[in-house]
Coordinates of C-alpha atoms and ligand atoms in Angstrom, one line a residue:
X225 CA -52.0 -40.3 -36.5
X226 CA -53.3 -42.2 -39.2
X227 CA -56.8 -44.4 -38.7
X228 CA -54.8 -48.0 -37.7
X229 CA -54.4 -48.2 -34.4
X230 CA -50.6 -48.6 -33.5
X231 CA -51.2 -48.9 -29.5
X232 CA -50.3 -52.0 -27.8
X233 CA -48.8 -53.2 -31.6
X234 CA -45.9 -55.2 -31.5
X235 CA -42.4 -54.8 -33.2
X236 CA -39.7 -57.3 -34.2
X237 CA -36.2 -55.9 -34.7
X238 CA -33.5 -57.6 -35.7
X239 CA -30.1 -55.6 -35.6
X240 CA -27.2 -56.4 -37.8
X241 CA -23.6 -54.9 -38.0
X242 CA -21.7 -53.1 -36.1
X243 CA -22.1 -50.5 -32.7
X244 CA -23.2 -48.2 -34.7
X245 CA -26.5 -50.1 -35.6
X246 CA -26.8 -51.4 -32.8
X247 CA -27.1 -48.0 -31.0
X248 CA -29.2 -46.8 -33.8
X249 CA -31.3 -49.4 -33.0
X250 CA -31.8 -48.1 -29.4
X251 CA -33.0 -45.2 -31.2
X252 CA -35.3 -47.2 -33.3
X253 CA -36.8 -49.1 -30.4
X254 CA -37.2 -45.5 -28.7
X255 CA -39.2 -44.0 -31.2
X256 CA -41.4 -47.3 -31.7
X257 CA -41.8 -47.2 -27.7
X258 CA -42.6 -43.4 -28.3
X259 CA -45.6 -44.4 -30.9
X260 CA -46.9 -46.6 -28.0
X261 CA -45.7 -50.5 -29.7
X262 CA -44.5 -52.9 -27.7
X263 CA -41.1 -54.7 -28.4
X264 CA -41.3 -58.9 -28.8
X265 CA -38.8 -61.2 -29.7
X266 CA -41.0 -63.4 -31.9
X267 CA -42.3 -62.1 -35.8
X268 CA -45.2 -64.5 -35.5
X269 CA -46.7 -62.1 -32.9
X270 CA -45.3 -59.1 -34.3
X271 CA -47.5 -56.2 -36.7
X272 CA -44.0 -54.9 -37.6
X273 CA -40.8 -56.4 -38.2
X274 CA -38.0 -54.4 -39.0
X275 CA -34.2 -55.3 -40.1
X276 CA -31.6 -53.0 -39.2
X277 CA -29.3 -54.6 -41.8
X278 CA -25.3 -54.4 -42.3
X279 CA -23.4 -54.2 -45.5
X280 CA -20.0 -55.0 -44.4
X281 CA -19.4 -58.2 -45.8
X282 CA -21.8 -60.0 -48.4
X283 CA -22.9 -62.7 -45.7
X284 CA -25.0 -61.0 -43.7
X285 CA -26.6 -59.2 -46.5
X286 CA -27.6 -62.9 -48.2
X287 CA -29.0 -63.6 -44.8
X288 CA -30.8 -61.1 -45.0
X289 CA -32.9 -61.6 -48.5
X290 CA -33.1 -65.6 -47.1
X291 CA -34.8 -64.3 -43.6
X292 CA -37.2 -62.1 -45.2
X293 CA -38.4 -63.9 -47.9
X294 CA -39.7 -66.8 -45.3
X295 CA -41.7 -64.1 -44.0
X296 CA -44.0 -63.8 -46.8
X297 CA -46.1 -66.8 -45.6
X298 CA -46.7 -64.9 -42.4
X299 CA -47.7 -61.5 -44.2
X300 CA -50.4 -63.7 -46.4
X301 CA -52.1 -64.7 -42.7
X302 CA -51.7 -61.3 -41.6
X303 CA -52.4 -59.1 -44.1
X304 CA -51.5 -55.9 -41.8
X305 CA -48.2 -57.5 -41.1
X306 CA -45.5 -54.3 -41.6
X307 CA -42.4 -55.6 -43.1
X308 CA -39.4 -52.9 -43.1
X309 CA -36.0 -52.6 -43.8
X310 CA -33.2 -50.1 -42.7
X311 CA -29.1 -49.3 -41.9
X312 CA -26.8 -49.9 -44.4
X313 CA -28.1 -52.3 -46.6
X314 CA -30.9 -49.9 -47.8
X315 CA -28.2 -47.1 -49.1
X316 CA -27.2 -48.6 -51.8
X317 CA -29.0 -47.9 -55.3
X318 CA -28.3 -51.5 -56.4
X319 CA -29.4 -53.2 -52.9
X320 CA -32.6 -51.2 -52.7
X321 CA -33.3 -52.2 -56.2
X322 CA -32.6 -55.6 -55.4
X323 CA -34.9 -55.2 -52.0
X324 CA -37.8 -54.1 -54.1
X325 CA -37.6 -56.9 -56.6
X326 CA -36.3 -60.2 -54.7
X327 CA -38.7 -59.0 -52.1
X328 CA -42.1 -57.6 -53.4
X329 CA -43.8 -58.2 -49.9
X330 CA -41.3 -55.3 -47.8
X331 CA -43.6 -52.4 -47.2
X332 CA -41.1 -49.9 -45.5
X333 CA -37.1 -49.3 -46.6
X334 CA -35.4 -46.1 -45.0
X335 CA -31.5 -45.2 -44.6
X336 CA -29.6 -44.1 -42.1
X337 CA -29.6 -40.4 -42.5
X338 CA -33.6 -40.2 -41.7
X339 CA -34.2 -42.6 -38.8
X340 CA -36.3 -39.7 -37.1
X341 CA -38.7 -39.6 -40.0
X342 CA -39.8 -43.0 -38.8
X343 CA -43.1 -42.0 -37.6
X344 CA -44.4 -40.6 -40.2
X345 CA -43.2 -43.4 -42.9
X346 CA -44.7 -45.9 -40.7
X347 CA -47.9 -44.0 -40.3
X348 CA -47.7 -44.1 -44.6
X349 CA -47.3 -47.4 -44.8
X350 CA -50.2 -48.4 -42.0
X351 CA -52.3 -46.6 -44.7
X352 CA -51.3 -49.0 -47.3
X353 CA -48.6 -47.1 -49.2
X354 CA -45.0 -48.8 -50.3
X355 CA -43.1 -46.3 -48.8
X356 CA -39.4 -46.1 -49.8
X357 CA -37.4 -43.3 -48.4
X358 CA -33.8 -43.2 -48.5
X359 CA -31.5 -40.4 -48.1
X360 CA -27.9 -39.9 -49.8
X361 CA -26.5 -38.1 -47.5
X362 CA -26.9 -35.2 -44.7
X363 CA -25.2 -32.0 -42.9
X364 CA -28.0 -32.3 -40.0
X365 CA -27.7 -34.4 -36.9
X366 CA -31.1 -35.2 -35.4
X367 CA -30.7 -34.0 -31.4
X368 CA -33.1 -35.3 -28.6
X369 CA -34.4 -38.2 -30.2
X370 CA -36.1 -40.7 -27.7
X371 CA -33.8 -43.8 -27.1
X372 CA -34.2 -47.3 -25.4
X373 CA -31.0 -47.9 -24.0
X374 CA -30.1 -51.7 -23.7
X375 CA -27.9 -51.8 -20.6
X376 CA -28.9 -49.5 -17.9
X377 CA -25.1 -49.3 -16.9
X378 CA -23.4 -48.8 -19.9
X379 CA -24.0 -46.6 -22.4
X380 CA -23.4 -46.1 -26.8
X381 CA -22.7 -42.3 -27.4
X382 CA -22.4 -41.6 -30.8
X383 CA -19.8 -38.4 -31.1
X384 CA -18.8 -38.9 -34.9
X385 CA -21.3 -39.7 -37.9
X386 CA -20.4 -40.9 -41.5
X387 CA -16.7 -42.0 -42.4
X388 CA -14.2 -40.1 -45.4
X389 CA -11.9 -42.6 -45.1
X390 CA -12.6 -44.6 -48.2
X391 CA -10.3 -47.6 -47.0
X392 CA -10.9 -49.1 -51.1
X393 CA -12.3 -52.4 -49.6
X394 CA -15.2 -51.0 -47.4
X395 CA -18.7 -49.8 -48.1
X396 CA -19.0 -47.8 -44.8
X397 CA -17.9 -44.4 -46.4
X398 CA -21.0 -45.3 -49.3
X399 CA -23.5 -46.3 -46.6
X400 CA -22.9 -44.1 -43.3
X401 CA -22.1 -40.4 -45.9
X402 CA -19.4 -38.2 -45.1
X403 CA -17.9 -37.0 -41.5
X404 CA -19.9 -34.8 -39.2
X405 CA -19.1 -34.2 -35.8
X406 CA -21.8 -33.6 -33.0
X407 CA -21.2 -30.7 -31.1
X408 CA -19.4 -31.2 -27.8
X409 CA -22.3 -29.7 -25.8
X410 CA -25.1 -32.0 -27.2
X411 CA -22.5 -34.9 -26.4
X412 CA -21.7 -33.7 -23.0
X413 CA -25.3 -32.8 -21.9
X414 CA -26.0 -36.5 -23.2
X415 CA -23.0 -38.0 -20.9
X416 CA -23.8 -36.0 -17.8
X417 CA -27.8 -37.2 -18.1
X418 CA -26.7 -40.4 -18.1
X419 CA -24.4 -40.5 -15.4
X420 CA -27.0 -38.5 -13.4
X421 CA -29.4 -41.6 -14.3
X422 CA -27.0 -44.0 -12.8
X423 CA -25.3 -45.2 -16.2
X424 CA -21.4 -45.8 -15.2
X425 CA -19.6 -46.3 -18.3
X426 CA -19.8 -44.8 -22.1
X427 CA -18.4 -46.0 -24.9
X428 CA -17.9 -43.2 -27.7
X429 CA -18.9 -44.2 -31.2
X430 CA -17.7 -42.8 -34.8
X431 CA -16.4 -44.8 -37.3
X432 CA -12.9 -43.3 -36.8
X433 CA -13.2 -41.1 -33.7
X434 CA -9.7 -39.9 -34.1
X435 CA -11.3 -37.4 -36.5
X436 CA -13.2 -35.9 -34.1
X437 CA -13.7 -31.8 -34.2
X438 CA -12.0 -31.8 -37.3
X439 CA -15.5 -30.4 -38.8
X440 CA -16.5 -28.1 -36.7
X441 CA -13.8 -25.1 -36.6
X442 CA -13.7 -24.8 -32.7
X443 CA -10.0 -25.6 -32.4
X444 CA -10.9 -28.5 -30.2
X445 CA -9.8 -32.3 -31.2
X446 CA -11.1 -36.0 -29.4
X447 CA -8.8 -36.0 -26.6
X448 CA -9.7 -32.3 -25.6
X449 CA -13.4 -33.5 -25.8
X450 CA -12.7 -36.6 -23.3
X451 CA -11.3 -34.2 -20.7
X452 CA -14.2 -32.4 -20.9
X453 CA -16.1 -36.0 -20.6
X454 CA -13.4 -36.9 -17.6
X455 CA -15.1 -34.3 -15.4
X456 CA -18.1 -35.0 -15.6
X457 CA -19.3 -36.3 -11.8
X458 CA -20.9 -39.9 -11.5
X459 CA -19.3 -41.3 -14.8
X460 CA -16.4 -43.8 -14.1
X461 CA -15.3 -44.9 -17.4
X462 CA -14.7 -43.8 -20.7
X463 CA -14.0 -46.3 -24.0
X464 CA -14.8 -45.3 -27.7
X465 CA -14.5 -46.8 -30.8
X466 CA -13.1 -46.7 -33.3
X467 CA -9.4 -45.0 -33.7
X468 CA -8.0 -45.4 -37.3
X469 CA -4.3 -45.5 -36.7
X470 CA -3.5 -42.3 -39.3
X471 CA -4.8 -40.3 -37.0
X472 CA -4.3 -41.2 -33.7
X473 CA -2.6 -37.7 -32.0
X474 CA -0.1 -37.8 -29.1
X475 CA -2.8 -35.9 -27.3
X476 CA -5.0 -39.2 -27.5
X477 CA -1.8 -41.2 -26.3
X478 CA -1.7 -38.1 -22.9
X479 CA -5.4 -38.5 -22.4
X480 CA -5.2 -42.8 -22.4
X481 CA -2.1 -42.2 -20.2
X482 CA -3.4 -39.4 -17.8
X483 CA -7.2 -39.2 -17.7
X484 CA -8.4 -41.0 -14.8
X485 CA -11.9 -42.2 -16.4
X486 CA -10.4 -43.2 -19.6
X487 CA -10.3 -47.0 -19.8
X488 CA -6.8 -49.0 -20.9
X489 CA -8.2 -50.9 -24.1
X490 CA -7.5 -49.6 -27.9
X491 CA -9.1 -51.1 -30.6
X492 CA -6.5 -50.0 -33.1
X493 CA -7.5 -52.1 -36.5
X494 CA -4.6 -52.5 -38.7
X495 CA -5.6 -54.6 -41.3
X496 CA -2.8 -55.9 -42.8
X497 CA 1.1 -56.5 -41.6
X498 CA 2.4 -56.0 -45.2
X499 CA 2.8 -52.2 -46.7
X500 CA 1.8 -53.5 -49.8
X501 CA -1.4 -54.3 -48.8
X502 CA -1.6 -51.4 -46.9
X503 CA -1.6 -49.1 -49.5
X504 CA -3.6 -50.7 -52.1
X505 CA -6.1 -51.0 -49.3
X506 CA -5.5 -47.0 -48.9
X507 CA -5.0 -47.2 -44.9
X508 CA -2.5 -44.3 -44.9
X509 CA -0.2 -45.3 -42.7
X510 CA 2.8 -48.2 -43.0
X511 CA 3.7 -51.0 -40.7
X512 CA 6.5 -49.3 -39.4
X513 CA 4.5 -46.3 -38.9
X514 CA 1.7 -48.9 -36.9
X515 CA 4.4 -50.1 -34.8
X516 CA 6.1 -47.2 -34.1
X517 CA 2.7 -45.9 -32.5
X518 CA 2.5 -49.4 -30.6
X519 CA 6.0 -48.4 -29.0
X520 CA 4.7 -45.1 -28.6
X521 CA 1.5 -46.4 -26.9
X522 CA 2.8 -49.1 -25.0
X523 CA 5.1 -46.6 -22.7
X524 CA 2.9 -44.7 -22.3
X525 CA 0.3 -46.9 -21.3
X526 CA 2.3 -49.8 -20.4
X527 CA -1.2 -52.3 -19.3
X528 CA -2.9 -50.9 -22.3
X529 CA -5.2 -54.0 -23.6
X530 CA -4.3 -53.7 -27.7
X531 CA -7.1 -55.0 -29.9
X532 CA -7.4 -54.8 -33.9
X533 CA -9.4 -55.8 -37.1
X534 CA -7.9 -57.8 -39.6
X535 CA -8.7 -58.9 -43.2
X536 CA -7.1 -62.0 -44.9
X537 CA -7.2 -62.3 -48.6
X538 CA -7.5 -59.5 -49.9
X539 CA -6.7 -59.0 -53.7
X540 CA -3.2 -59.5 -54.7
X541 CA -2.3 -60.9 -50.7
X542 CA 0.4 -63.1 -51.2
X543 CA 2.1 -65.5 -48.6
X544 CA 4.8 -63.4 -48.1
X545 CA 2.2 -60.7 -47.8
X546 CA 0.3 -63.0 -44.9
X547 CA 3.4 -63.8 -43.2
X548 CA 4.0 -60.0 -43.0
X549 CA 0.5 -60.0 -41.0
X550 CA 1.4 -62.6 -38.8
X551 CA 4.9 -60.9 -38.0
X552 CA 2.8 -58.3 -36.8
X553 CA 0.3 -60.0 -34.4
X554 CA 2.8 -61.6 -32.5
X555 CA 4.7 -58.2 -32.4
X556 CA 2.3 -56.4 -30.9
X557 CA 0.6 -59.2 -28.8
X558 CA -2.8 -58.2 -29.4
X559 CA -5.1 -59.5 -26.7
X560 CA -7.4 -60.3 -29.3
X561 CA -8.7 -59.6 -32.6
X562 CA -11.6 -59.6 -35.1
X563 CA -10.4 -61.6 -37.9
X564 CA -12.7 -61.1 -41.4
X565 CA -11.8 -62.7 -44.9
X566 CA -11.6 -59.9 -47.6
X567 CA -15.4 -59.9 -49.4
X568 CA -15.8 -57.4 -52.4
X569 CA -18.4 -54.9 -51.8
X570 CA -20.1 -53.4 -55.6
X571 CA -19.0 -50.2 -55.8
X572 CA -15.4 -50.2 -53.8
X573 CA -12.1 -50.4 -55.7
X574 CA -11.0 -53.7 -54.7
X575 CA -13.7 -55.8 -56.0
X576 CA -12.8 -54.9 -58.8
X577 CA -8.8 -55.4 -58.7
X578 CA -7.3 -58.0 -60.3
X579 CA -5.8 -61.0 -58.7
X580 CA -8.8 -61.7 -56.6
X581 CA -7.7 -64.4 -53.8
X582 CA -9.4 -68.0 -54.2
X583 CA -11.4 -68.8 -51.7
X584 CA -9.5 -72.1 -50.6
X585 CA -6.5 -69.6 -49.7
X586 CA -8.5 -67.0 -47.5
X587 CA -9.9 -70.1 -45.5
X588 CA -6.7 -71.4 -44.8
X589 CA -4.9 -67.6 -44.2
X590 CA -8.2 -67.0 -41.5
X591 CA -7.8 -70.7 -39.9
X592 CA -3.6 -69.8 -39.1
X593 CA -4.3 -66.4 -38.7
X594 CA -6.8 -67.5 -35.9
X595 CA -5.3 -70.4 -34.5
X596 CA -1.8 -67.5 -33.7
X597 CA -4.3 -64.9 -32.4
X598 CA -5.7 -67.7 -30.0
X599 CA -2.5 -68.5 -28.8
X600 CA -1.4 -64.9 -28.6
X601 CA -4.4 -63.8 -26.2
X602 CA -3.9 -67.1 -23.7
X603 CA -0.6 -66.2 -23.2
X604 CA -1.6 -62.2 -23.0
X605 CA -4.9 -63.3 -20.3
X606 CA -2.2 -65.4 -18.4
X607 CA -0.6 -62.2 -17.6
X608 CA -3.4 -61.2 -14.8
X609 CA -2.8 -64.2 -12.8
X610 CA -2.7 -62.9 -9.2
X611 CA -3.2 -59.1 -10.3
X612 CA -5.7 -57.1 -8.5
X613 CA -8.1 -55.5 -10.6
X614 CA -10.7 -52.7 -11.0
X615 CA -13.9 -54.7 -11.8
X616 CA -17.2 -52.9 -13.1
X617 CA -19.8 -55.0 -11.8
X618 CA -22.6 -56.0 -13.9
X619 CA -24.8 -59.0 -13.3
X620 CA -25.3 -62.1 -11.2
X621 CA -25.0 -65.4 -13.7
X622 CA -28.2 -67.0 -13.7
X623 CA -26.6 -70.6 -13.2
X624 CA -24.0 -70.1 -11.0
X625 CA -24.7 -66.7 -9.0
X626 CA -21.4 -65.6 -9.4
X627 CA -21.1 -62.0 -9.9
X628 CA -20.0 -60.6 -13.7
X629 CA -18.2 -57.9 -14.7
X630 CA -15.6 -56.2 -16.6
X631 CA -12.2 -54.9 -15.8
X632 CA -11.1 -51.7 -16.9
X633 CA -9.4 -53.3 -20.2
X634 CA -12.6 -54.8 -20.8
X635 CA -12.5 -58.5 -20.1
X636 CA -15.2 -60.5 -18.5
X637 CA -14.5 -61.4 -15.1
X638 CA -17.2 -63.8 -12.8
X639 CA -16.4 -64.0 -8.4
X640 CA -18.3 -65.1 -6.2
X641 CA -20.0 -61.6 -4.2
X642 CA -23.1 -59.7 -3.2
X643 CA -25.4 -58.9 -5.6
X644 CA -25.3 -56.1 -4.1
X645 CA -22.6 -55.1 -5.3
X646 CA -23.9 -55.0 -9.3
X647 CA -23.3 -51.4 -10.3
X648 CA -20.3 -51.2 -8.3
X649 CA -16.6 -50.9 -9.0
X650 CA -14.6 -53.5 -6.9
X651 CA -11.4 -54.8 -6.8
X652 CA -10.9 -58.4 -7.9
X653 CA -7.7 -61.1 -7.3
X654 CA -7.6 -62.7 -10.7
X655 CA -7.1 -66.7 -9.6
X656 CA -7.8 -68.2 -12.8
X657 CA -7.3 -67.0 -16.6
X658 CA -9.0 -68.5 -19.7
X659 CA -8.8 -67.2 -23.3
X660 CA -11.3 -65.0 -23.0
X661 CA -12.1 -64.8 -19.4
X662 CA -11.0 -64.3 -15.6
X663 CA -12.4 -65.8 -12.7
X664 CA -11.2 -64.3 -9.3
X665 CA -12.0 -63.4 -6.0
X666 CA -13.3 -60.0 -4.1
X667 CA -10.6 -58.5 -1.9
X668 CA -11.9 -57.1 1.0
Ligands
SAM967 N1 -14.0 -47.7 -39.0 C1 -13.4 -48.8 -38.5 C2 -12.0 -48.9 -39.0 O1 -11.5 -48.2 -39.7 O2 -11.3 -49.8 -38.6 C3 -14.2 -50.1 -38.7 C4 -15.0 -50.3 -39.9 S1 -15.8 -51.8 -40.3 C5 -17.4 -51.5 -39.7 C6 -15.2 -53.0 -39.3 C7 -14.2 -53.9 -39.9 O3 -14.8 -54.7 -41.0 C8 -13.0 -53.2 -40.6 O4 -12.1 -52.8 -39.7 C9 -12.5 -54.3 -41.5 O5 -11.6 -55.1 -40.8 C10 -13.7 -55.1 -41.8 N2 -14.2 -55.0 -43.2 C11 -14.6 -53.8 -43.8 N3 -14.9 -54.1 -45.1 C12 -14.6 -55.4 -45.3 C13 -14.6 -56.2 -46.5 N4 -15.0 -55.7 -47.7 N5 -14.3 -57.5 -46.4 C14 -13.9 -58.0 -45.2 N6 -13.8 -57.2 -44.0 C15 -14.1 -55.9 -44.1
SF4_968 FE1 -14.3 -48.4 -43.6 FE2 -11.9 -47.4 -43.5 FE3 -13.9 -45.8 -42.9 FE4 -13.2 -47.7 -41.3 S1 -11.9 -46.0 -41.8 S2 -15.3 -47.3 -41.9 S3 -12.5 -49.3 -42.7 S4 -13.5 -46.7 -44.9
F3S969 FE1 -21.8 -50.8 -39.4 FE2 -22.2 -52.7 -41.2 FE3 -23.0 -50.2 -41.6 S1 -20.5 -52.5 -39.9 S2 -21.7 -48.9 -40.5 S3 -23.7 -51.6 -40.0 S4 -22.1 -51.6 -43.1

């Protein structure tokens, strides 16, 4: 270890994006733990201040350049002041180029293929070197790394790295490199240490876990690797996301239907109602083919809690287009979606197709769009009025002392209970139903 000394240091890390990131930076926080900083949540005290940044949409990537560029001031006091930047942001040859001119005062910028070097490029740039190490791409996953989970009941599991999908609006498949699956006994050795720590529930990460196996020649797929998960003793539930709709196998349909620990919610993004859109966004799949798999779903599953990811405005989206989208949603009855207006990402196929959408139009497409989802999941949360439910107990609210949790389609519920009970699965009488929550009350 280099001369500074890094013990009882202090890091500042600011996470951006998606599960994904924000599992990697459990990871992060692990190995900085590890070194022997200490975590705060203000950068004035902080020796090292880190972005774990998201390239999704352009927004959050301004944000970023406007966040650290204040911070200049602060490294002028502080002269040993780290500044770093990682995740997606820093994968890009034209963002890191951008990084290193708009923001002469960064010190540390590494991808997301070579997290676990962290120690060493921090020990390079204590010793006053602009360290700047980004990989393209990589057929290695790091095992065993040290992690600082954020819940100690529930737990990110990452089973699937990278994304082939190349959906032509998304930057993912640039940022995150090509598919690798983790082999099932590093994932199962993970899930069975957690639930012998006490962790309850897991929530199984890959950009589309639906691929899952496909890599690794074993002649195993996802839903033979959650009923290997199913069995293990102490877990109780099982979620992942996410599942691109292409490839979602009637053998995921048996295992949401018939496996015990797996939990009724899909996050099933569709994108778009119309099939032109669909294709010249290069999902793979048609509306009727979406909806066919909703029927499919649905009787099998017949309280499964639908959710999905939607863009407005995309180029060439017309009315009719939007209307096709709208169709949809009320079709289905998602219980609720994540609504985005279409942003063109350098480097993807659709910012550069013509027709590009004003922005006037994708405001008004994302204000009806939401104002039919809202109405869609009141009248979807009204539907556990009276129900019993299985409630995964998770914390006492520090205002009212009600007890919080989450039922096994994953929507808060608060009741009035034992704290004792956090930790616990219970069964709950929903009495009330808002939007986006329950209130009920413990049966005994
Ligand atoms: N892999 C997942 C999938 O296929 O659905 C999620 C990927 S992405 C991290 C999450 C969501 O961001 C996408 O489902 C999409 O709705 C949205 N998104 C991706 N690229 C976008 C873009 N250029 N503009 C607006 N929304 C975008
Ligand atoms: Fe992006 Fe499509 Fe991959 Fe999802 S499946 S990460 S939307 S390219
Ligand atoms: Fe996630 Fe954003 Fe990267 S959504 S994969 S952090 S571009």
């Amino acid at each position: 270890m280099s001369s500074n000394n890094i013990e009882q240091r202090k890091f500042y890390l600011k996470t951006m994006g998606c599960q994904m990131n924000a599992h990697d930076s459990e990871v992060i926080t692990g190995i900085l733990l590890s070194l022997g900083y200490q975590e705060t949540d203000s950068v004035e005290d902080a020796e090292l201040i880190l972005y774990n940044t998201c390239s999704v949409r352009e927004n959050p990537e301004r944000k970023v350049y406007g966040q650290i560029s204040r911070f200049k001031a602060l490294k002028e006091q502080k002269p040993g002041l780290i500044i770093g930047i990682c995740g997606c942001m820093t994968q890009q040859k034209d963002e890191q180029e951008a990084i290193l001119k708009k923001l002469p005062h960064v010190d540390l910028i590494f991808g997301t293929h070579n997290i676990h070097r962290l120690p060493e490029l921090l020990e390079r740039a204590l010793d006053g070197e602009r360290v700047i190490e980004v990989w393209e791409d990589t057929d290695e996953i790091v095992e065993d790394l040290p992690v600082r989970r954020s819940n100690n009941l529930k737990a990110f599991v990452n089973i699937i790295y990278g994304c082939t999908n190349f959906c032509s609006y998304c930057i993912v498949p640039y940022t995150r490199g090509k598919e690798i699956s983790r082999q099932p006994e590093a994932i199962i050795n993970e899930v069975t240490s957690l639930a012998q720590e006490g962790f309850k529930e897991v929530t199984l990460l890959g950009q589309n876990v639906n691929s899952y196996g496909k890599d690794l020649g074993l002649n195993m797929d996802f839903a033979d690797l959650l009923k290997q998960l199913n069995d293990i003793p102490g877990l109780e539930r099982i979620r992942f996301t996410t599942s691109h709709p292409k490839d979602m196998k009637d053998s995921l349909i048996d295992a949401l239907a018939n496996l015990p620990k797996v939990c009724e919610h899909l996050h099933l993004p569709v994108q778009s109602g119309s099939n032109r859109i669909l294709k010249l966004m290069n999902r793979g799949y048609t509306r009727e083919y979406y909806l066919d798999l909703v029927r499919k779903i649905k009787e099998a599953v017949p309280n499964i809690s639908l959710t999905t990811d939607l863009i407005v405005g995309f180029p060439g989206e017309t009315e009719e287009d939007f209307q096709d989208t709208l169709d949809l949603i009320r079709e289905v009855g998602f219980s609720s979606s994540f609504t985005f207006i279409f942003s063109p990402r350098n480097g993807t196929p659709a910012a550069t197709m013509s027709e590009q959408i004003p922005e006037e139009v994708k405001k008004d497409r994302i204000y009806r769009l939401i104002e039919l989802q809202n109405e869609i999941s009141s009248e979807y949360m009204q539907t556990h009025l009276n129900q019993v439910v299985e409630v995964l107990v998770d914390g006492v609210n520090s205002e009212t002392q009600e007890l919080t949790g989450r039922t096994r389609t994953n929507h808060p519920v608060t009741f009035i209970g034992d704290p004792n009970l956090v930790s616990k699965l219970v069964p709950v009488k929903i009495t009330q139903c808002q939007t986006w929550s329950l209130r009920g009350e413990l049966v005994k």
